[in-house]
PDB file of C-alpha atoms in Angstrom:
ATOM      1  CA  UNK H  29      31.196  22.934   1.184  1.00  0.00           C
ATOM      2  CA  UNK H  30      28.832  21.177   3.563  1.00  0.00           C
ATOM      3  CA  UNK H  31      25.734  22.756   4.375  1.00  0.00           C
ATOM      4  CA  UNK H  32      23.808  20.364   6.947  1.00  0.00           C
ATOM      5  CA  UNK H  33      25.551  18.906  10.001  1.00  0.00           C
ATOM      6  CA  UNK H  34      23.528  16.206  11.506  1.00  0.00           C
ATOM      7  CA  UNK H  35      24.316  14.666  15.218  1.00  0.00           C
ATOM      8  CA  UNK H  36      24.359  12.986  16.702  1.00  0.00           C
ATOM      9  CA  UNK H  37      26.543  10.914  14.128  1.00  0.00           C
ATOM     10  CA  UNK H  38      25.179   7.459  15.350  1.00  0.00           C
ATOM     11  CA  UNK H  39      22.088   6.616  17.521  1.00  0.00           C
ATOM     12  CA  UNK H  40      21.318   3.102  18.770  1.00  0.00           C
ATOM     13  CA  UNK H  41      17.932   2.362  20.820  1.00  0.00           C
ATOM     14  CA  UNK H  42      15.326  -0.116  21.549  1.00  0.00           C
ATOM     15  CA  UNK H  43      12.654  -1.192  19.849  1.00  0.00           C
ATOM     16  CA  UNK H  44       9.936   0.764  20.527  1.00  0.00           C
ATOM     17  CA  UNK H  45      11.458   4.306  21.525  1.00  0.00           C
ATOM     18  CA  UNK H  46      11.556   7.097  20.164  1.00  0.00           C
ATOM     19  CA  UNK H  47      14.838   8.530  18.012  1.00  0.00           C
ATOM     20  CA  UNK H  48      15.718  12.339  17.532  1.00  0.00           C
ATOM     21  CA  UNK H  49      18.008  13.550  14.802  1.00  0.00           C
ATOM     22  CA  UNK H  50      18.856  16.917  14.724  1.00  0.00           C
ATOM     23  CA  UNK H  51      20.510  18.871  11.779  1.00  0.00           C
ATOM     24  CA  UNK H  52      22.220  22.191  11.282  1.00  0.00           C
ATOM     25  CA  UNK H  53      22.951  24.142   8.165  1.00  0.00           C
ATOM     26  CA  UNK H  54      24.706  27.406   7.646  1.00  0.00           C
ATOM     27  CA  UNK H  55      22.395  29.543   4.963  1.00  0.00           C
ATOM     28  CA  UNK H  56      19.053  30.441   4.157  1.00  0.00           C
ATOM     29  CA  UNK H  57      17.124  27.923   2.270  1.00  0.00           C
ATOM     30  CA  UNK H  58      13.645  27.062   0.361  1.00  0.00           C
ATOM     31  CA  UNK H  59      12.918  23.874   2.004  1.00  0.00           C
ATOM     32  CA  UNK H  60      14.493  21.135   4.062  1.00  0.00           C
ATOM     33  CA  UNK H  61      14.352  17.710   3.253  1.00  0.00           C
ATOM     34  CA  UNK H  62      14.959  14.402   5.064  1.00  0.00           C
ATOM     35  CA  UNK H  63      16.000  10.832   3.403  1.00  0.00           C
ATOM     36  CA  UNK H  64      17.056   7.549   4.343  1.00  0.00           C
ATOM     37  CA  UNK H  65      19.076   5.456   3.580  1.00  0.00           C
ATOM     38  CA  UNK H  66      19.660   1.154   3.830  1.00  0.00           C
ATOM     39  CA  UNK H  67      22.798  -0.252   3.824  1.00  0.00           C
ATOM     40  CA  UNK H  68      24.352  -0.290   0.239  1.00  0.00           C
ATOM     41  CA  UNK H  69      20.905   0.672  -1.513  1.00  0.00           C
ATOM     42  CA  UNK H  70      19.891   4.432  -2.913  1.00  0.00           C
ATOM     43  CA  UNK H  71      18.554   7.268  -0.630  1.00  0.00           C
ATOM     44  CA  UNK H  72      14.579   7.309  -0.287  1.00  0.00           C
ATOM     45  CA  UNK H  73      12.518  10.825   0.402  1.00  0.00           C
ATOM     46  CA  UNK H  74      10.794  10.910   3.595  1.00  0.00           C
ATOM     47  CA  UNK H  75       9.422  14.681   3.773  1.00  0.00           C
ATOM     48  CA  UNK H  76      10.076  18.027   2.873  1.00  0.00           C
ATOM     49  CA  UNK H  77       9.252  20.692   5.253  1.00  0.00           C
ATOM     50  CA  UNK H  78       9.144  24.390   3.860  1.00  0.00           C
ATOM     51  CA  UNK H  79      11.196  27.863   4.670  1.00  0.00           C
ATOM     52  CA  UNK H  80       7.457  29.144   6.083  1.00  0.00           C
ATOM     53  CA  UNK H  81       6.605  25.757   7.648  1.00  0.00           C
ATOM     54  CA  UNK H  82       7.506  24.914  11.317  1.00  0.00           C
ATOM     55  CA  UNK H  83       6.362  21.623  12.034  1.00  0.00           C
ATOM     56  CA  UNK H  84       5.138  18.577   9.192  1.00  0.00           C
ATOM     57  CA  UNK H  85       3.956  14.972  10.366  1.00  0.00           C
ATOM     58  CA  UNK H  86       3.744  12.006   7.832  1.00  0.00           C
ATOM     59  CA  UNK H  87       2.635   8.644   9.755  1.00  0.00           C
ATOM     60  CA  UNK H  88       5.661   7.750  12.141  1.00  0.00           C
ATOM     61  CA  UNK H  89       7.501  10.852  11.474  1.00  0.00           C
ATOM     62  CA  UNK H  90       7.806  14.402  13.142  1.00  0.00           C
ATOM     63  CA  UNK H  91       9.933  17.217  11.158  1.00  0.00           C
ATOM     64  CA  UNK H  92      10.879  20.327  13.013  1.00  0.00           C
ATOM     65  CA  UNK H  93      12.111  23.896  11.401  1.00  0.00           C
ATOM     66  CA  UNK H  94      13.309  26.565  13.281  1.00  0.00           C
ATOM     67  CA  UNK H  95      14.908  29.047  10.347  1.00  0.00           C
ATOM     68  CA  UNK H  96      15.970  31.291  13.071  1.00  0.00           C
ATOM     69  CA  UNK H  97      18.443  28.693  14.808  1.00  0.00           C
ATOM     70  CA  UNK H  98      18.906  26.896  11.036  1.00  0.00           C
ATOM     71  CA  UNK H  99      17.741  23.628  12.710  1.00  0.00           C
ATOM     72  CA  UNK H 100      15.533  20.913  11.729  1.00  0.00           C
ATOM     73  CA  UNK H 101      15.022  17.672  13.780  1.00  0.00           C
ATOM     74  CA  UNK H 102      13.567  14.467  12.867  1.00  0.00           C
ATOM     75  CA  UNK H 103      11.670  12.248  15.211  1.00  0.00           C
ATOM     76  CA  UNK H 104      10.733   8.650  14.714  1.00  0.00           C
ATOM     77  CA  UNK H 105       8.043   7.334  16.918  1.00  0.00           C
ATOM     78  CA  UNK H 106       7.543   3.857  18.375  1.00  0.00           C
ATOM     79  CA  UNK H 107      10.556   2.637  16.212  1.00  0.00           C
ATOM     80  CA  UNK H 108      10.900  -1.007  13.798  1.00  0.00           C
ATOM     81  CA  UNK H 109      13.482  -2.670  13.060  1.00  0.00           C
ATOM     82  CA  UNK H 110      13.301  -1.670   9.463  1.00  0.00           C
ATOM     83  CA  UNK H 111      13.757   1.884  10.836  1.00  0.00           C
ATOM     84  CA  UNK H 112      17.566   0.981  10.898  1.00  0.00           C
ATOM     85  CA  UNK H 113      19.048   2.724   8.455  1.00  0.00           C
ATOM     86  CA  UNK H 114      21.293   6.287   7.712  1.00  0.00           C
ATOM     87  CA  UNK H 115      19.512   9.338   7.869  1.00  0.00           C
ATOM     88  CA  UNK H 116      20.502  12.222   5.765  1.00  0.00           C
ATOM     89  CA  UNK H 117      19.096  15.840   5.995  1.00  0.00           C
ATOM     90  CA  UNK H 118      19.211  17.955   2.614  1.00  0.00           C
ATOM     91  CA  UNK H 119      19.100  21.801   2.041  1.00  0.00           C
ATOM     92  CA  UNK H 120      18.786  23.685  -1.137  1.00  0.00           C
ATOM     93  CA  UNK H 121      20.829  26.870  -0.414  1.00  0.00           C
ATOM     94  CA  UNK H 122      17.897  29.145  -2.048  1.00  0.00           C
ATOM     95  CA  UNK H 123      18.368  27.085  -5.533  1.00  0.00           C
ATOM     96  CA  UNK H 124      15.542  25.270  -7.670  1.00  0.00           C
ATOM     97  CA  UNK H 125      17.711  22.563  -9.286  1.00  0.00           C
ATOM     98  CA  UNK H 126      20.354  21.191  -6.593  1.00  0.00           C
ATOM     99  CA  UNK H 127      20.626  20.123  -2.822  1.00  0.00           C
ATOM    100  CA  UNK H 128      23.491  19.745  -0.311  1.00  0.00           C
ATOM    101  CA  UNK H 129      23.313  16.523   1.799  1.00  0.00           C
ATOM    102  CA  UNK H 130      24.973  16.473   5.646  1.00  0.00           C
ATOM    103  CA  UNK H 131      26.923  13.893   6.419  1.00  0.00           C
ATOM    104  CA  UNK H 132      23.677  11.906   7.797  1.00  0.00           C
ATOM    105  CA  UNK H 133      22.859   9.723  11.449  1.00  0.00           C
ATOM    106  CA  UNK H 134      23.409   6.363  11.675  1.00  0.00           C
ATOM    107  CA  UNK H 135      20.689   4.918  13.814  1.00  0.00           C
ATOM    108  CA  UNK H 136      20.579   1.328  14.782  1.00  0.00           C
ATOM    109  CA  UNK H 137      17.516  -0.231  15.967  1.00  0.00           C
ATOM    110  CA  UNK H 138      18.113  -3.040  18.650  1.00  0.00           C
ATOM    111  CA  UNK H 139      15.531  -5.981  18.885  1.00  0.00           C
TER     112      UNK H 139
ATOM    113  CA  UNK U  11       6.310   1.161 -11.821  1.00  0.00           C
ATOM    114  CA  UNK U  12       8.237   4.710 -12.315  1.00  0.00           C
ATOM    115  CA  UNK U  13      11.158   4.229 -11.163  1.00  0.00           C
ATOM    116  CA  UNK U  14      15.040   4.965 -11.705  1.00  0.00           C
ATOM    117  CA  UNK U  15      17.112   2.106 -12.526  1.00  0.00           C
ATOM    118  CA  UNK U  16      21.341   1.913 -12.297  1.00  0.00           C
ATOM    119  CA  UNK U  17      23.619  -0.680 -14.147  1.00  0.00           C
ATOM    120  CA  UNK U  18      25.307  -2.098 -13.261  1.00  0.00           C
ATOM    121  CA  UNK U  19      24.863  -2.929  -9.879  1.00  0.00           C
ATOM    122  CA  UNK U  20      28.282  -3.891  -9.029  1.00  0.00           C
ATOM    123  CA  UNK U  21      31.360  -2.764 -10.957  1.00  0.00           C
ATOM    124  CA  UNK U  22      34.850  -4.089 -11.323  1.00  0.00           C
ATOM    125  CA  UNK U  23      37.313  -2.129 -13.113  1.00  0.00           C
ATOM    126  CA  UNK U  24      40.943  -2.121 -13.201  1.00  0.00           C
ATOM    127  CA  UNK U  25      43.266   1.043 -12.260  1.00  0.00           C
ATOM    128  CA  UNK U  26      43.409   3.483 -15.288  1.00  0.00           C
ATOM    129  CA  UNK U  27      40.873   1.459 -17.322  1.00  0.00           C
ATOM    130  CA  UNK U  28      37.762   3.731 -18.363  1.00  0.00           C
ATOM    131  CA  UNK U  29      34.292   2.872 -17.436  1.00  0.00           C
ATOM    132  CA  UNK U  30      31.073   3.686 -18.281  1.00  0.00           C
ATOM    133  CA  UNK U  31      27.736   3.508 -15.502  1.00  0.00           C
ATOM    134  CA  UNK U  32      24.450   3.452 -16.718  1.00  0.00           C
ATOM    135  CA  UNK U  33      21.159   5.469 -15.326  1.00  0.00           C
ATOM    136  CA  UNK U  34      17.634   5.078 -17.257  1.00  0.00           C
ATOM    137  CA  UNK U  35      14.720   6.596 -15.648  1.00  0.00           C
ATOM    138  CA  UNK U  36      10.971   5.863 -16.469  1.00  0.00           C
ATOM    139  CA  UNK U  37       9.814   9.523 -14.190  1.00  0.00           C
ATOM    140  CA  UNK U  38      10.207  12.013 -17.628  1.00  0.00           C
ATOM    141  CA  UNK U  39      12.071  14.213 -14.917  1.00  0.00           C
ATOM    142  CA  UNK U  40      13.641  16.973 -16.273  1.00  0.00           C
ATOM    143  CA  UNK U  41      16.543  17.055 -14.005  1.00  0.00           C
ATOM    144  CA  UNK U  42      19.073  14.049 -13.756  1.00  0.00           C
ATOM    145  CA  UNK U  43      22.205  13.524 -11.371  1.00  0.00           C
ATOM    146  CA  UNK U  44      25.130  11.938 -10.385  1.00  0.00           C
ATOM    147  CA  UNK U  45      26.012  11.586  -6.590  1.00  0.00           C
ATOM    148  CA  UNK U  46      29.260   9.762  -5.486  1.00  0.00           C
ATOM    149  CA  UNK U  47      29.292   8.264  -2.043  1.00  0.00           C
ATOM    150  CA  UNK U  48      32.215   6.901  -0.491  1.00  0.00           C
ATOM    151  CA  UNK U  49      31.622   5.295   2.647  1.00  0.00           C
ATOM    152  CA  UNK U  50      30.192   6.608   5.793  1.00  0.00           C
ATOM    153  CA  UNK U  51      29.972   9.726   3.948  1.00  0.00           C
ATOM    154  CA  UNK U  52      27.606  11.985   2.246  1.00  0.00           C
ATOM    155  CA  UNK U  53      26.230  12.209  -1.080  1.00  0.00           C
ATOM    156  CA  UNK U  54      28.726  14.344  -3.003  1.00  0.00           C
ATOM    157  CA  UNK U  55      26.957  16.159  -5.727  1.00  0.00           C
ATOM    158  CA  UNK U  56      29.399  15.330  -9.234  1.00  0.00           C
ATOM    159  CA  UNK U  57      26.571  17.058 -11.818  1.00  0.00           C
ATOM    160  CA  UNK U  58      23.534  17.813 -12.944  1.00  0.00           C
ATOM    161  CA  UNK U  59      21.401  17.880 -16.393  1.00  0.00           C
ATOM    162  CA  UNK U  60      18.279  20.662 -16.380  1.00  0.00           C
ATOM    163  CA  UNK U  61      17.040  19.275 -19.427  1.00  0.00           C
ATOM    164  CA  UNK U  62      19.955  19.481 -21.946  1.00  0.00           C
ATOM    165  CA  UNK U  63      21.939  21.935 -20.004  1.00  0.00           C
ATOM    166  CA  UNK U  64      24.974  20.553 -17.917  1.00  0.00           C
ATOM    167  CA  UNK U  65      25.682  21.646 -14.633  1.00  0.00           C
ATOM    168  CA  UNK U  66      29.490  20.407 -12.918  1.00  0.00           C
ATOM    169  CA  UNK U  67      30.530  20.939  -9.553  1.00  0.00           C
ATOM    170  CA  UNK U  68      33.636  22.941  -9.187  1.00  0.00           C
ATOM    171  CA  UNK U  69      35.397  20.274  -7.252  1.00  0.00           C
ATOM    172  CA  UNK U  70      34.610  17.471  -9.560  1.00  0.00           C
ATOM    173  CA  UNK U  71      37.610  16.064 -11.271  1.00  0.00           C
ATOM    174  CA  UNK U  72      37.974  16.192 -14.798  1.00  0.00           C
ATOM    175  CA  UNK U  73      38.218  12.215 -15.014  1.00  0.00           C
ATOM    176  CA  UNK U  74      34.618  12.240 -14.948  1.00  0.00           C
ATOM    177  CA  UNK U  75      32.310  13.511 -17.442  1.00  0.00           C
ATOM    178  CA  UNK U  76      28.854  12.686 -18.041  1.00  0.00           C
ATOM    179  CA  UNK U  77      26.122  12.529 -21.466  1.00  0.00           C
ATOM    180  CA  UNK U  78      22.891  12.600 -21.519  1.00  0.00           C
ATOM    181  CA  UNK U  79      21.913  11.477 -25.162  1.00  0.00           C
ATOM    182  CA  UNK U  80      18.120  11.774 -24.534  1.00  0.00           C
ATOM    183  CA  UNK U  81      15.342  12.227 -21.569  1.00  0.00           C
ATOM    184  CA  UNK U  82      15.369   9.676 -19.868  1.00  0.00           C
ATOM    185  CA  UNK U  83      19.315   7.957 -20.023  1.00  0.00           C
ATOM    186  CA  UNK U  84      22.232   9.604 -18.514  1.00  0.00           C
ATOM    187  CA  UNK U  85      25.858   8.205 -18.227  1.00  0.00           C
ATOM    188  CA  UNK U  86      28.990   8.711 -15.803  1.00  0.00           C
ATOM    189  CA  UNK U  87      31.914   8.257 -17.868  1.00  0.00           C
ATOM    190  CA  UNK U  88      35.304   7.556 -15.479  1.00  0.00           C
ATOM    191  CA  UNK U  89      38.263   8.244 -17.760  1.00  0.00           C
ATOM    192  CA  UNK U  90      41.107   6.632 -15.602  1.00  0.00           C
ATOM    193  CA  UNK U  91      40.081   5.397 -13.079  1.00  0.00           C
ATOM    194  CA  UNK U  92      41.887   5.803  -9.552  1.00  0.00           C
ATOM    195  CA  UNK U  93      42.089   4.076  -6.045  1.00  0.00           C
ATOM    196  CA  UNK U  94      40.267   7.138  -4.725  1.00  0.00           C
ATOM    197  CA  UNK U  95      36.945   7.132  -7.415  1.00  0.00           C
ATOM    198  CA  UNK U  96      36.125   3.226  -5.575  1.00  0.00           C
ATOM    199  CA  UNK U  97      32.309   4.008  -4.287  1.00  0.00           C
ATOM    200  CA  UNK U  98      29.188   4.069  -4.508  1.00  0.00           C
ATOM    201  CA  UNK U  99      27.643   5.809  -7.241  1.00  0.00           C
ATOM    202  CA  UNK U 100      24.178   7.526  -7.534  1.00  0.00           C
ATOM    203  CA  UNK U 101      22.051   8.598  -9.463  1.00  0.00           C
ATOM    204  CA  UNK U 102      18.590  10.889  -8.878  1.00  0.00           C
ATOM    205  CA  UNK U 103      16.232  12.501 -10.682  1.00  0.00           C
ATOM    206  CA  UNK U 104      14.010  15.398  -9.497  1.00  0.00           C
ATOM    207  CA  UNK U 105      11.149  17.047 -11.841  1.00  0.00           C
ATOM    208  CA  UNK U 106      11.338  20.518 -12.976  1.00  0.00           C
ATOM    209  CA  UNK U 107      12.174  22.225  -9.849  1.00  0.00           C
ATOM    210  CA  UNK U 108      10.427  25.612 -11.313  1.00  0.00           C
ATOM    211  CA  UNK U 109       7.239  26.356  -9.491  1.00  0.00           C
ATOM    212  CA  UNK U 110       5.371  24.588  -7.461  1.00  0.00           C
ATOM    213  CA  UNK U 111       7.142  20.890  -7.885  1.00  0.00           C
ATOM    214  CA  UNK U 112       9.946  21.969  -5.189  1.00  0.00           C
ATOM    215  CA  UNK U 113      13.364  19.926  -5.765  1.00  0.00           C
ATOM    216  CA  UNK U 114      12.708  16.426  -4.478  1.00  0.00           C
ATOM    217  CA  UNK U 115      14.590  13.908  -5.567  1.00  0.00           C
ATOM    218  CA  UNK U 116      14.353   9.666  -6.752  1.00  0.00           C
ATOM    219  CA  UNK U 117      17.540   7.973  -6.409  1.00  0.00           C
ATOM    220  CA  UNK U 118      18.576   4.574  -8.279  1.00  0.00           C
ATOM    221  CA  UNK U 119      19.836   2.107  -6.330  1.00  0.00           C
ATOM    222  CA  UNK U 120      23.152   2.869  -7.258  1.00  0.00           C
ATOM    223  CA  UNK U 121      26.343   1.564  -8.687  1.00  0.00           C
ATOM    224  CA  UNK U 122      28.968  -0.007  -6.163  1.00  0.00           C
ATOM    225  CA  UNK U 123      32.439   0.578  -8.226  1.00  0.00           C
ATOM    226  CA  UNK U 124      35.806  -1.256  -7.304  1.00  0.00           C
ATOM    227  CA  UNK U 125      39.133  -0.120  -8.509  1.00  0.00           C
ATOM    228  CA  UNK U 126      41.779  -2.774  -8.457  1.00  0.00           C
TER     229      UNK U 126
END
């Protein structure tokens, strides 16, 4: 069953702004992580935010948790090209060895 | 470089023919899996390995098993292949979760299969 609903499903914006991605999910977890992925390649980790944790940087990138709406969001700052890409959220539903993946943003990064 | 590495790349296979994909990693993660993707879509989780202990999905179809003869090699074996199995498949490896090492994972580049 899905766990993590991202929207919006695709996101296309300039150069240079910001992008949001928002995901929901419908159980209590551990941790919430965020990859990406390029077109035809394998997914990459970008950050892992904790149950207890409500807000985690790492350079470019902004993660939000708010357990008591089951929400994370992603934020991208001053965005690349190379940011182009599908953006997956993944939630562990309480369990050590396994995660559920939503069905991820598209976001599109015009020049 | 540690990494996890997927052969073949691409993969052509006729309808009903088995076939084998490959996954090696050089991480000594405890935990390997296979994800299929179809397009557009999510990850699907097919299985896992914790070590020597094998973990299916409830909705994975018996055409597809999986071995893991040893640490660090794990395969996806596609008995008869169908229309429907053509996508990307991935695999990902995560270390033991137990503790304090949390359940991130390292994908492979994956393995695009075709069904004709």
């Amino acid at each position: 069953s899905q766990q993590g609903e991202e929207d919006p499903q695709a996101l296309s914006i300039q150069e240079g702004e910001n992008a949001t991605m928002n995901c929901s999910y419908k159980t209590s977890i551990n941790n919430l992580q965020w990859y990406r992925q390029n077109s035809g390649r394998g997914l990459v980790h970008l950050i892992l935010i904790r149950s207890n944790e409500r807000e985690k940087h790492s350079g470019r990138l902004r993660v939000t948790l708010d357990t008591s709406k089951k929400s994370s969001s992603l934020l991208i700052t001053a965005s690349r090209a190379a940011d182009t890409a599908s953006y997956f959220c993944a939630t562990d539903l309480n369990r050590d060895d396994k995660i559920i993946f939503g069905k991820g943003t598209r976001l599109h990064i015009l020049p | 470089d540690a990494m996890v590495i997927q052969n073949p790349r691409y993969q052509v296979t006729q309808f009903g023919k088995p076939v084998t994909l490959s996954c090696s990693q050089t991480l000594n993660h405890n935990v390997m899996y296979w994800y299929q993707q179809k397009s557009s879509q999510a990850p699907k989780l097919l299985f896992h390995y914790y070590d020597k202990d094998f973990n299916n999905e409830a909705d994975t179809p018996d055409n597809f098993q999986s071995r893991r003869p040893n640490t660090s090699f794990c395969f996806l074996d596609i008995r008869s292949p169908g229309l429907g199995d053509a996508a990307m498949y991935l695999c990902a490896t995560s270390r033991d979760p137990s503790g304090s090492f949390y359940n991130e994972q390292f994908f492979g580049p994956g393995t695009r299969l075709t069904v004709l």
